[in-house]
mmCIF file of C-alpha atoms in Angstrom:
data_model
loop_
_atom_site.group_PDB
_atom_site.id
_atom_site.type_symbol
_atom_site.label_atom_id
_atom_site.label_comp_id
_atom_site.label_asym_id
_atom_site.label_seq_id
_atom_site.Cartn_x
_atom_site.Cartn_y
_atom_site.Cartn_z
ATOM 1 C CA MET A 1 189.073 97.706 150.450
ATOM 2 C CA SER A 2 189.477 95.912 147.210
ATOM 3 C CA ILE A 3 186.313 94.000 147.840
ATOM 4 C CA LYS A 4 184.487 97.222 148.587
ATOM 5 C CA GLY A 5 185.839 98.812 145.472
ATOM 6 C CA THR A 6 184.785 95.865 143.398
ATOM 7 C CA THR A 7 181.343 96.010 144.872
ATOM 8 C CA MET A 8 181.050 99.670 144.041
ATOM 9 C CA LYS A 9 182.102 99.002 140.459
ATOM 10 C CA GLN A 10 179.462 96.290 140.146
ATOM 11 C CA GLN A 11 176.739 98.527 141.578
ATOM 12 C CA LYS A 12 177.758 101.289 139.196
ATOM 13 C CA GLY A 13 177.687 98.874 136.243
ATOM 14 C CA PHE A 14 174.200 97.567 137.076
ATOM 15 C CA SER A 15 172.945 101.134 137.288
ATOM 16 C CA ILE A 16 174.045 101.879 133.708
ATOM 17 C CA ILE A 17 172.477 98.658 132.420
ATOM 18 C CA GLU A 18 169.230 99.425 134.166
ATOM 19 C CA VAL A 19 169.148 102.880 132.621
ATOM 20 C CA LEU A 20 169.749 101.425 129.181
ATOM 21 C CA VAL A 21 167.018 98.844 129.719
ATOM 22 C CA VAL A 22 164.587 101.543 130.783
ATOM 23 C CA ILE A 23 165.461 103.625 127.724
ATOM 24 C CA VAL A 24 164.995 100.643 125.422
ATOM 25 C CA VAL A 25 161.692 99.698 127.058
ATOM 26 C CA LEU A 26 160.416 103.261 126.831
ATOM 27 C CA GLY A 27 161.487 103.385 123.213
ATOM 28 C CA LEU A 28 159.654 100.165 122.442
ATOM 29 C CA LEU A 29 156.550 101.359 124.255
ATOM 30 C CA GLY A 30 156.684 104.628 122.357
ATOM 31 C CA ALA A 31 157.078 102.840 119.053
ATOM 32 C CA ALA A 32 154.213 100.493 119.892
ATOM 33 C CA GLY A 33 152.018 103.405 120.901
ATOM 34 C CA TRP A 34 152.835 105.279 117.713
ATOM 35 C CA PHE A 35 152.041 102.144 115.674
ATOM 36 C CA VAL A 36 148.690 101.605 117.403
ATOM 37 C CA PHE A 37 147.793 105.303 117.065
ATOM 38 C CA ASN A 38 148.687 105.242 113.395
ATOM 39 C CA ARG A 39 146.569 102.122 112.851
ATOM 40 C CA MET A 40 143.588 103.754 114.539
ATOM 41 C CA GLN A 41 144.001 106.927 112.500
ATOM 42 C CA SER A 42 144.232 104.933 109.280
ATOM 43 C CA LYS A 43 141.164 102.907 110.227
ATOM 44 C CA ASP A 44 139.198 106.057 111.049
ATOM 45 C CA ALA A 45 140.265 107.658 107.771
ATOM 46 C CA ALA A 46 139.303 104.540 105.844
ATOM 47 C CA THR A 47 135.942 104.381 107.619
ATOM 48 C CA THR A 48 135.285 108.050 106.884
ATOM 49 C CA SER A 49 136.327 107.596 103.270
ATOM 50 C CA THR A 50 134.093 104.528 102.903
ATOM 51 C CA SER A 51 131.208 106.338 104.548
ATOM 52 C CA GLN A 52 131.637 109.347 102.269
ATOM 53 C CA GLN A 53 131.929 107.099 99.220
ATOM 54 C CA SER A 54 128.808 105.206 100.252
ATOM 55 C CA SER A 55 126.934 108.462 100.764
ATOM 56 C CA GLY A 56 128.162 109.718 97.407
ATOM 57 C CA ASP A 57 127.099 106.486 95.729
ATOM 58 C CA THR A 58 123.639 106.812 97.282
ATOM 59 C CA ASP A 59 123.318 110.354 95.964
ATOM 60 C CA ALA A 60 124.523 109.209 92.553
ATOM 61 C CA ARG A 61 121.980 106.397 92.470
ATOM 62 C CA ALA A 62 119.207 108.783 93.455
ATOM 63 C CA ALA A 63 120.085 111.032 90.522
ATOM 64 C CA ALA A 64 120.921 108.294 88.024
ATOM 65 C CA TYR A 65 118.951 107.733 84.853
ATOM 66 C CA VAL A 66 116.997 104.472 84.886
ATOM 67 C CA PRO A 67 115.678 103.506 81.432
ATOM 68 C CA TRP A 68 112.110 102.243 81.160
ATOM 69 C CA GLU A 69 111.143 100.126 78.162
ATOM 70 C CA PHE A 70 107.831 98.933 76.747
ATOM 71 C CA ASN A 71 107.692 95.318 75.531
ATOM 72 C CA GLY A 72 104.326 95.522 73.794
ATOM 73 C CA GLU A 73 102.347 94.806 76.956
ATOM 74 C CA THR A 74 104.024 96.376 79.967
ATOM 75 C CA TRP A 75 106.674 98.899 80.913
ATOM 76 C CA SER A 76 109.637 97.821 83.029
ATOM 77 C CA ALA A 77 112.737 99.484 84.430
ATOM 78 C CA ARG A 78 116.159 98.391 83.223
ATOM 79 C CA GLY A 79 117.788 98.826 86.585
ATOM 80 C CA ASP A 80 116.887 99.627 90.159
ATOM 81 C CA ALA A 81 114.139 102.230 90.002
ATOM 82 C CA PRO A 82 113.780 104.380 93.123
ATOM 83 C CA ALA A 83 110.435 104.464 94.893
ATOM 84 C CA CYS A 84 108.072 107.237 93.853
ATOM 85 C CA PRO A 85 106.988 109.687 96.549
ATOM 86 C CA GLU A 86 103.455 109.151 97.804
ATOM 87 C CA PRO A 87 101.409 110.975 96.847
ATOM 88 C CA TYR A 88 103.108 111.679 93.541
ATOM 89 C CA THR A 89 102.561 115.258 92.382
ATOM 90 C CA VAL A 90 103.715 117.480 89.537
ATOM 91 C CA ALA A 91 103.651 121.199 88.923
ATOM 92 C CA SER A 92 101.344 122.814 86.406
ATOM 93 C CA PRO A 93 103.221 123.063 83.086
ATOM 94 C CA MET A 94 102.168 126.723 82.792
ATOM 95 C CA ASP A 95 100.904 129.535 84.965
ATOM 96 C CA ALA A 96 97.529 128.036 85.881
ATOM 97 C CA LYS A 97 95.924 131.471 86.125
ATOM 98 C CA LYS A 98 96.652 132.102 82.432
ATOM 99 C CA ALA A 99 94.938 128.918 81.226
ATOM 100 C CA SER A 100 91.457 129.319 79.757
ATOM 101 C CA ALA A 101 90.307 125.706 79.250
ATOM 102 C CA VAL A 102 91.234 122.085 79.932
ATOM 103 C CA LEU A 103 91.602 119.387 77.314
ATOM 104 C CA TYR A 104 90.743 116.167 79.138
ATOM 105 C CA PRO A 105 92.895 113.031 78.729
ATOM 106 C CA GLY A 106 91.394 109.817 77.413
ATOM 107 C CA GLN A 107 89.128 111.050 74.604
ATOM 108 C CA VAL A 108 88.529 110.238 70.952
ATOM 109 C CA ARG A 109 89.410 113.447 69.128
ATOM 110 C CA GLY A 110 89.800 113.924 65.411
ATOM 111 C CA GLY A 111 89.201 110.238 64.769
ATOM 112 C CA ASP A 112 92.030 109.092 67.083
ATOM 113 C CA PHE A 113 92.126 108.145 70.741
ATOM 114 C CA LYS A 114 94.160 110.666 72.746
ATOM 115 C CA PRO A 115 95.532 109.438 76.090
ATOM 116 C CA HIS A 116 96.890 112.919 76.817
ATOM 117 C CA GLY A 117 95.050 116.100 77.657
ATOM 118 C CA GLY A 118 96.192 119.677 77.500
ATOM 119 C CA LEU A 119 95.457 123.321 78.158
ATOM 120 C CA GLY A 120 93.961 126.102 76.068
ATOM 121 C CA THR A 121 95.187 129.678 76.396
ATOM 122 C CA ASP A 122 92.418 131.811 74.869
ATOM 123 C CA GLY A 123 94.167 133.018 71.710
ATOM 124 C CA VAL A 124 97.506 133.719 73.412
ATOM 125 C CA ASN A 125 100.353 131.789 71.823
ATOM 126 C CA ASN A 126 103.093 133.437 73.886
ATOM 127 C CA ILE A 127 102.903 131.081 76.844
ATOM 128 C CA GLN A 128 105.815 129.801 78.901
ATOM 129 C CA VAL A 129 105.807 126.027 79.380
ATOM 130 C CA SER A 130 108.080 124.519 82.036
ATOM 131 C CA ALA A 131 109.170 121.104 83.288
ATOM 132 C CA VAL A 132 106.659 119.725 85.789
ATOM 133 C CA THR A 133 109.098 117.549 87.771
ATOM 134 C CA ASP A 134 112.708 116.384 87.714
ATOM 135 C CA ALA A 135 112.894 113.904 84.848
ATOM 136 C CA TYR A 136 115.120 112.776 82.000
ATOM 137 C CA LEU A 137 114.551 113.713 78.365
ATOM 138 C CA VAL A 138 114.058 110.440 76.473
ATOM 139 C CA ARG A 139 112.264 111.136 73.162
ATOM 140 C CA GLY A 140 111.381 114.010 70.916
ATOM 141 C CA SER A 141 109.791 114.952 67.624
ATOM 142 C CA ARG A 142 109.530 117.966 65.352
ATOM 143 C CA TYR A 143 106.970 118.055 62.599
ATOM 144 C CA ILE A 144 104.802 120.441 60.610
ATOM 145 C CA GLU A 145 101.096 120.799 61.280
ATOM 146 C CA ALA A 146 98.687 123.609 60.372
ATOM 147 C CA GLY A 147 101.540 125.546 58.804
ATOM 148 C CA THR A 148 103.594 125.603 62.012
ATOM 149 C CA VAL A 149 106.595 123.579 63.151
ATOM 150 C CA GLN A 150 105.591 121.680 66.279
ATOM 151 C CA TYR A 151 107.761 120.098 68.958
ATOM 152 C CA MET A 152 106.989 117.165 71.229
ATOM 153 C CA PHE A 153 109.074 115.788 74.115
ATOM 154 C CA ASP A 154 108.782 112.811 76.477
ATOM 155 C CA PHE A 155 110.398 112.835 79.922
ATOM 156 C CA ILE A 156 110.801 109.954 82.381
ATOM 157 C CA ASP A 157 111.146 110.191 86.135
ATOM 158 C CA PRO A 158 113.297 107.154 87.102
ATOM 159 C CA CYS A 159 110.720 106.105 89.703
ATOM 160 C CA GLY A 160 108.279 105.221 86.915
ATOM 161 C CA PHE A 161 106.322 108.255 85.729
ATOM 162 C CA MET A 162 106.516 109.745 82.251
ATOM 163 C CA TYR A 163 105.116 113.025 81.009
ATOM 164 C CA ARG A 164 104.643 114.368 77.499
ATOM 165 C CA LEU A 165 104.474 117.906 76.150
ATOM 166 C CA ASP A 166 103.347 118.467 72.566
ATOM 167 C CA HIS A 167 102.374 121.322 70.254
ATOM 168 C CA LEU A 168 105.193 123.544 71.434
ATOM 169 C CA ALA A 169 105.869 126.199 68.812
ATOM 170 C CA GLU A 170 108.901 128.161 70.037
ATOM 171 C CA LEU A 171 111.518 126.604 72.291
ATOM 172 C CA SER A 172 113.866 127.960 74.924
ATOM 173 C CA ASP A 173 117.540 128.200 73.965
ATOM 174 C CA GLU A 174 118.311 125.008 75.877
ATOM 175 C CA PHE A 175 115.601 123.030 74.114
ATOM 176 C CA LYS A 176 116.496 124.409 70.705
ATOM 177 C CA LYS A 177 119.748 122.482 71.143
ATOM 178 C CA TYR A 178 117.822 119.299 71.897
ATOM 179 C CA ALA A 179 115.495 119.899 68.947
ATOM 180 C CA ASP A 180 118.496 120.278 66.640
ATOM 181 C CA GLN A 181 119.350 116.640 67.380
ATOM 182 C CA LEU A 182 116.035 115.486 65.869
ATOM 183 C CA PRO A 183 115.329 114.644 62.208
ATOM 184 C CA PRO A 184 114.132 117.541 60.034
ATOM 185 C CA ALA A 185 110.458 118.423 60.385
ATOM 186 C CA LYS A 186 108.079 116.772 57.910
ATOM 187 C CA GLN A 187 104.423 117.425 57.267
ATOM 188 C CA ASP A 188 102.214 115.504 59.732
ATOM 189 C CA ASP A 189 105.024 113.099 60.707
ATOM 190 C CA SER A 190 105.199 113.200 64.502
ATOM 191 C CA ARG A 191 107.098 109.948 65.010
ATOM 192 C CA THR A 192 109.438 110.265 67.971
ATOM 193 C CA THR A 193 113.198 109.776 68.069
ATOM 194 C CA LYS A 194 115.049 108.444 71.109
ATOM 195 C CA TYR A 195 117.842 110.573 72.512
ATOM 196 C CA GLU A 196 121.197 108.819 72.863
ATOM 197 C CA ASN A 197 122.094 110.997 75.822
ATOM 198 C CA ASN A 198 119.398 111.653 78.382
ATOM 199 C CA PRO A 199 119.854 114.987 80.142
ATOM 200 C CA LEU A 200 118.175 115.560 83.487
ATOM 201 C CA ILE A 201 115.633 118.363 83.124
ATOM 202 C CA LYS A 202 114.944 119.936 86.485
ATOM 203 C CA LYS A 203 111.485 120.987 87.592
ATOM 204 C CA GLY A 204 110.777 124.554 86.510
ATOM 205 C CA THR A 205 113.168 124.515 83.529
ATOM 206 C CA VAL A 206 111.679 126.615 80.735
ATOM 207 C CA ILE A 207 110.992 124.387 77.740
ATOM 208 C CA ALA A 208 108.926 126.570 75.407
ATOM 209 C CA THR A 209 107.856 130.185 75.060
ATOM 210 C CA GLN A 210 105.138 129.752 72.402
ATOM 211 C CA VAL A 211 102.496 127.071 71.938
ATOM 212 C CA GLY A 212 99.939 125.882 69.407
ATOM 213 C CA TYR A 213 99.511 126.899 65.783
ATOM 214 C CA THR A 214 100.902 130.394 65.551
ATOM 215 C CA ALA A 215 99.957 130.625 61.867
ATOM 216 C CA ASN A 216 96.242 130.653 62.693
ATOM 217 C CA LYS A 217 96.389 131.774 66.362
ATOM 218 C CA ASN A 218 95.099 128.426 67.639
ATOM 219 C CA SER A 219 96.605 128.537 71.120
ATOM 220 C CA PHE A 220 96.933 125.345 73.149
ATOM 221 C CA PHE A 221 99.382 122.592 73.993
ATOM 222 C CA ASP A 222 99.149 118.929 74.962
ATOM 223 C CA PHE A 223 100.118 117.537 78.338
ATOM 224 C CA GLY A 224 100.001 113.870 79.310
ATOM 225 C CA LEU A 225 101.068 112.002 82.440
ATOM 226 C CA TYR A 226 101.671 108.235 82.570
ATOM 227 C CA ASP A 227 102.274 105.838 85.460
ATOM 228 C CA LEU A 228 104.516 103.234 83.842
ATOM 229 C CA ARG A 229 104.536 100.976 86.907
ATOM 230 C CA LYS A 230 101.126 99.454 86.291
ATOM 231 C CA PRO A 231 98.242 99.576 83.779
ATOM 232 C CA ASN A 232 95.489 102.062 84.600
ATOM 233 C CA GLU A 233 91.992 101.079 85.704
ATOM 234 C CA ALA A 234 90.471 102.023 82.340
ATOM 235 C CA SER A 235 92.607 99.387 80.607
ATOM 236 C CA LYS A 236 90.738 96.682 82.541
ATOM 237 C CA THR A 237 87.376 97.620 81.031
ATOM 238 C CA ASP A 238 85.803 95.814 78.079
ATOM 239 C CA ILE A 239 86.283 98.648 75.595
ATOM 240 C CA TYR A 240 90.065 98.442 76.042
ATOM 241 C CA GLN A 241 89.949 94.812 74.965
ATOM 242 C CA THR A 242 87.974 95.444 71.772
ATOM 243 C CA ASP A 243 88.474 99.040 70.598
ATOM 244 C CA ASN A 244 91.380 99.282 68.170
ATOM 245 C CA LEU A 245 91.739 103.025 68.703
ATOM 246 C CA ARG A 246 92.623 102.407 72.342
ATOM 247 C CA ILE A 247 94.594 99.207 71.776
ATOM 248 C CA GLN A 248 96.869 100.489 69.003
ATOM 249 C CA ASP A 249 98.523 103.002 71.337
ATOM 250 C CA LYS A 250 98.764 100.648 74.302
ATOM 251 C CA GLU A 251 102.087 101.988 75.592
ATOM 252 C CA MET A 252 100.341 105.292 76.292
ATOM 253 C CA SER A 253 96.601 104.592 76.550
ATOM 254 C CA PHE A 254 96.966 101.708 79.035
ATOM 255 C CA PHE A 255 99.176 103.780 81.367
ATOM 256 C CA ALA A 256 97.822 107.327 81.110
ATOM 257 C CA VAL A 257 96.376 108.902 84.247
ATOM 258 C CA CYS A 258 94.173 111.886 84.981
ATOM 259 C CA TRP A 259 96.974 114.428 85.203
ATOM 260 C CA LEU A 260 94.642 116.965 86.835
ATOM 261 C CA ASP A 261 94.580 114.781 89.961
ATOM 262 C CA TYR A 262 98.374 114.999 90.238
ATOM 263 C CA ILE A 263 98.774 118.783 90.033
ATOM 264 C CA ALA A 264 100.251 120.106 93.267
ATOM 265 C CA GLY A 265 98.850 122.852 95.460
ATOM 266 C CA GLU A 266 96.157 125.377 94.616
ATOM 267 C CA ASP A 267 96.803 125.027 90.876
ATOM 268 C CA GLN A 268 94.808 121.794 90.887
ATOM 269 C CA ALA A 269 91.616 123.544 91.981
ATOM 270 C CA ILE A 270 92.230 126.396 89.534
ATOM 271 C CA LEU A 271 92.589 124.039 86.567
ATOM 272 C CA LYS A 272 89.715 121.758 87.555
ATOM 273 C CA ALA A 273 87.420 124.781 87.698
ATOM 274 C CA LEU A 274 88.116 125.679 84.050
ATOM 275 C CA PRO A 275 85.697 124.762 81.252
ATOM 276 C CA ALA A 276 86.508 121.879 78.937
ATOM 277 C CA ARG A 277 88.107 122.592 75.572
ATOM 278 C CA GLY A 278 86.595 120.960 72.500
ATOM 279 C CA ILE A 279 83.284 119.345 71.607
ATOM 280 C CA GLU A 280 84.117 116.245 73.679
ATOM 281 C CA GLY A 281 83.674 118.257 76.846
ATOM 282 C CA LYS A 282 84.634 116.524 80.081
ATOM 283 C CA THR A 283 83.745 113.016 78.901
ATOM 284 C CA ASN A 284 86.907 110.939 79.227
ATOM 285 C CA ASP A 285 88.328 107.585 80.324
ATOM 286 C CA TYR A 286 90.604 108.668 83.174
ATOM 287 C CA CYS A 287 89.213 111.599 85.166
ATOM 288 C CA LYS A 288 86.240 110.930 87.432
#
C-alpha cells in the first residue's frame, strides 16, 4: 500500500510540473508572438512613413524654386531642374478675343533690338493681364515712361522657361506688394532688380488691370518667352555674330522664342490671325 501511495504521489507531482511547463511554454510562445507582431507593425509603420516622406519630398522637389543664372554666354540651372512638358505651352496673358494686334518678337524697334513681342488693345488700357504658367517671380522694375509709371516682371519656370511682362500700368493688389519692394521709379530707367524671395505665381493669377501709357491712351503691353535651356536658331545666324544690337542683350535675344507658337488651345489661332502692330509688321527673327 505504501508503494502504491508513493506512486500516486509521484504521478500527482509530475502532473503539476507538466502543467507548469505548459503554462511557461505558452507564455513564452505568446511573448515571442507579441514581439514578432510588434516588430512587423513597427516595420510596416516605418515603411509607410518612409514612403509618405519620399512622396512628400518628390512633391516638394516638383514645386521647389530652381534658380537659373546667365554667365554671359549661356543659362544654367543651379540645382536639379525638372523636365519641361513636351510640348511646352502657355496661356495667353490676356483674353485673346480682346486683343487687336500682335507685336512680333525679334524686331528692331525704336533703334533697339527687342527680343520680346506683345499685344495691342485698340485704345483700351483697362485690360487684365494674368500669369501664363506656374512660375517664380525673379526680377522686376518700375520706371517712368511717357508720363506713366510702368512695371516689368520676369518669371522663371524651374524647368527652364522664362517669361516677361512689361508696360503694365496698374497692378493687382498682390503685385502692388511686390512692386513696393522695388526701387522708386525713375524716368526711363528700366533696370531690373532681383527679388530676394521668389514667390510662386500660379497660372491665371491676375498681375495687372491696366496696360500701356494711360496718359496718352497708348494701349499695349510687352510679352516675351525664353527657352533658357539652349540658344535659339536665330542666334546661330551670321547677323547674331556681328550685330551689336542683338549681341548686347544676349541673355534675352539668344534665347527668345516665338511665343505665339507656344500659346495653348484656340487662342493661338486667334492671336496669329491678328494684324501686326507697328511699322515693322510681321518681319522678325523668331516667328516663321
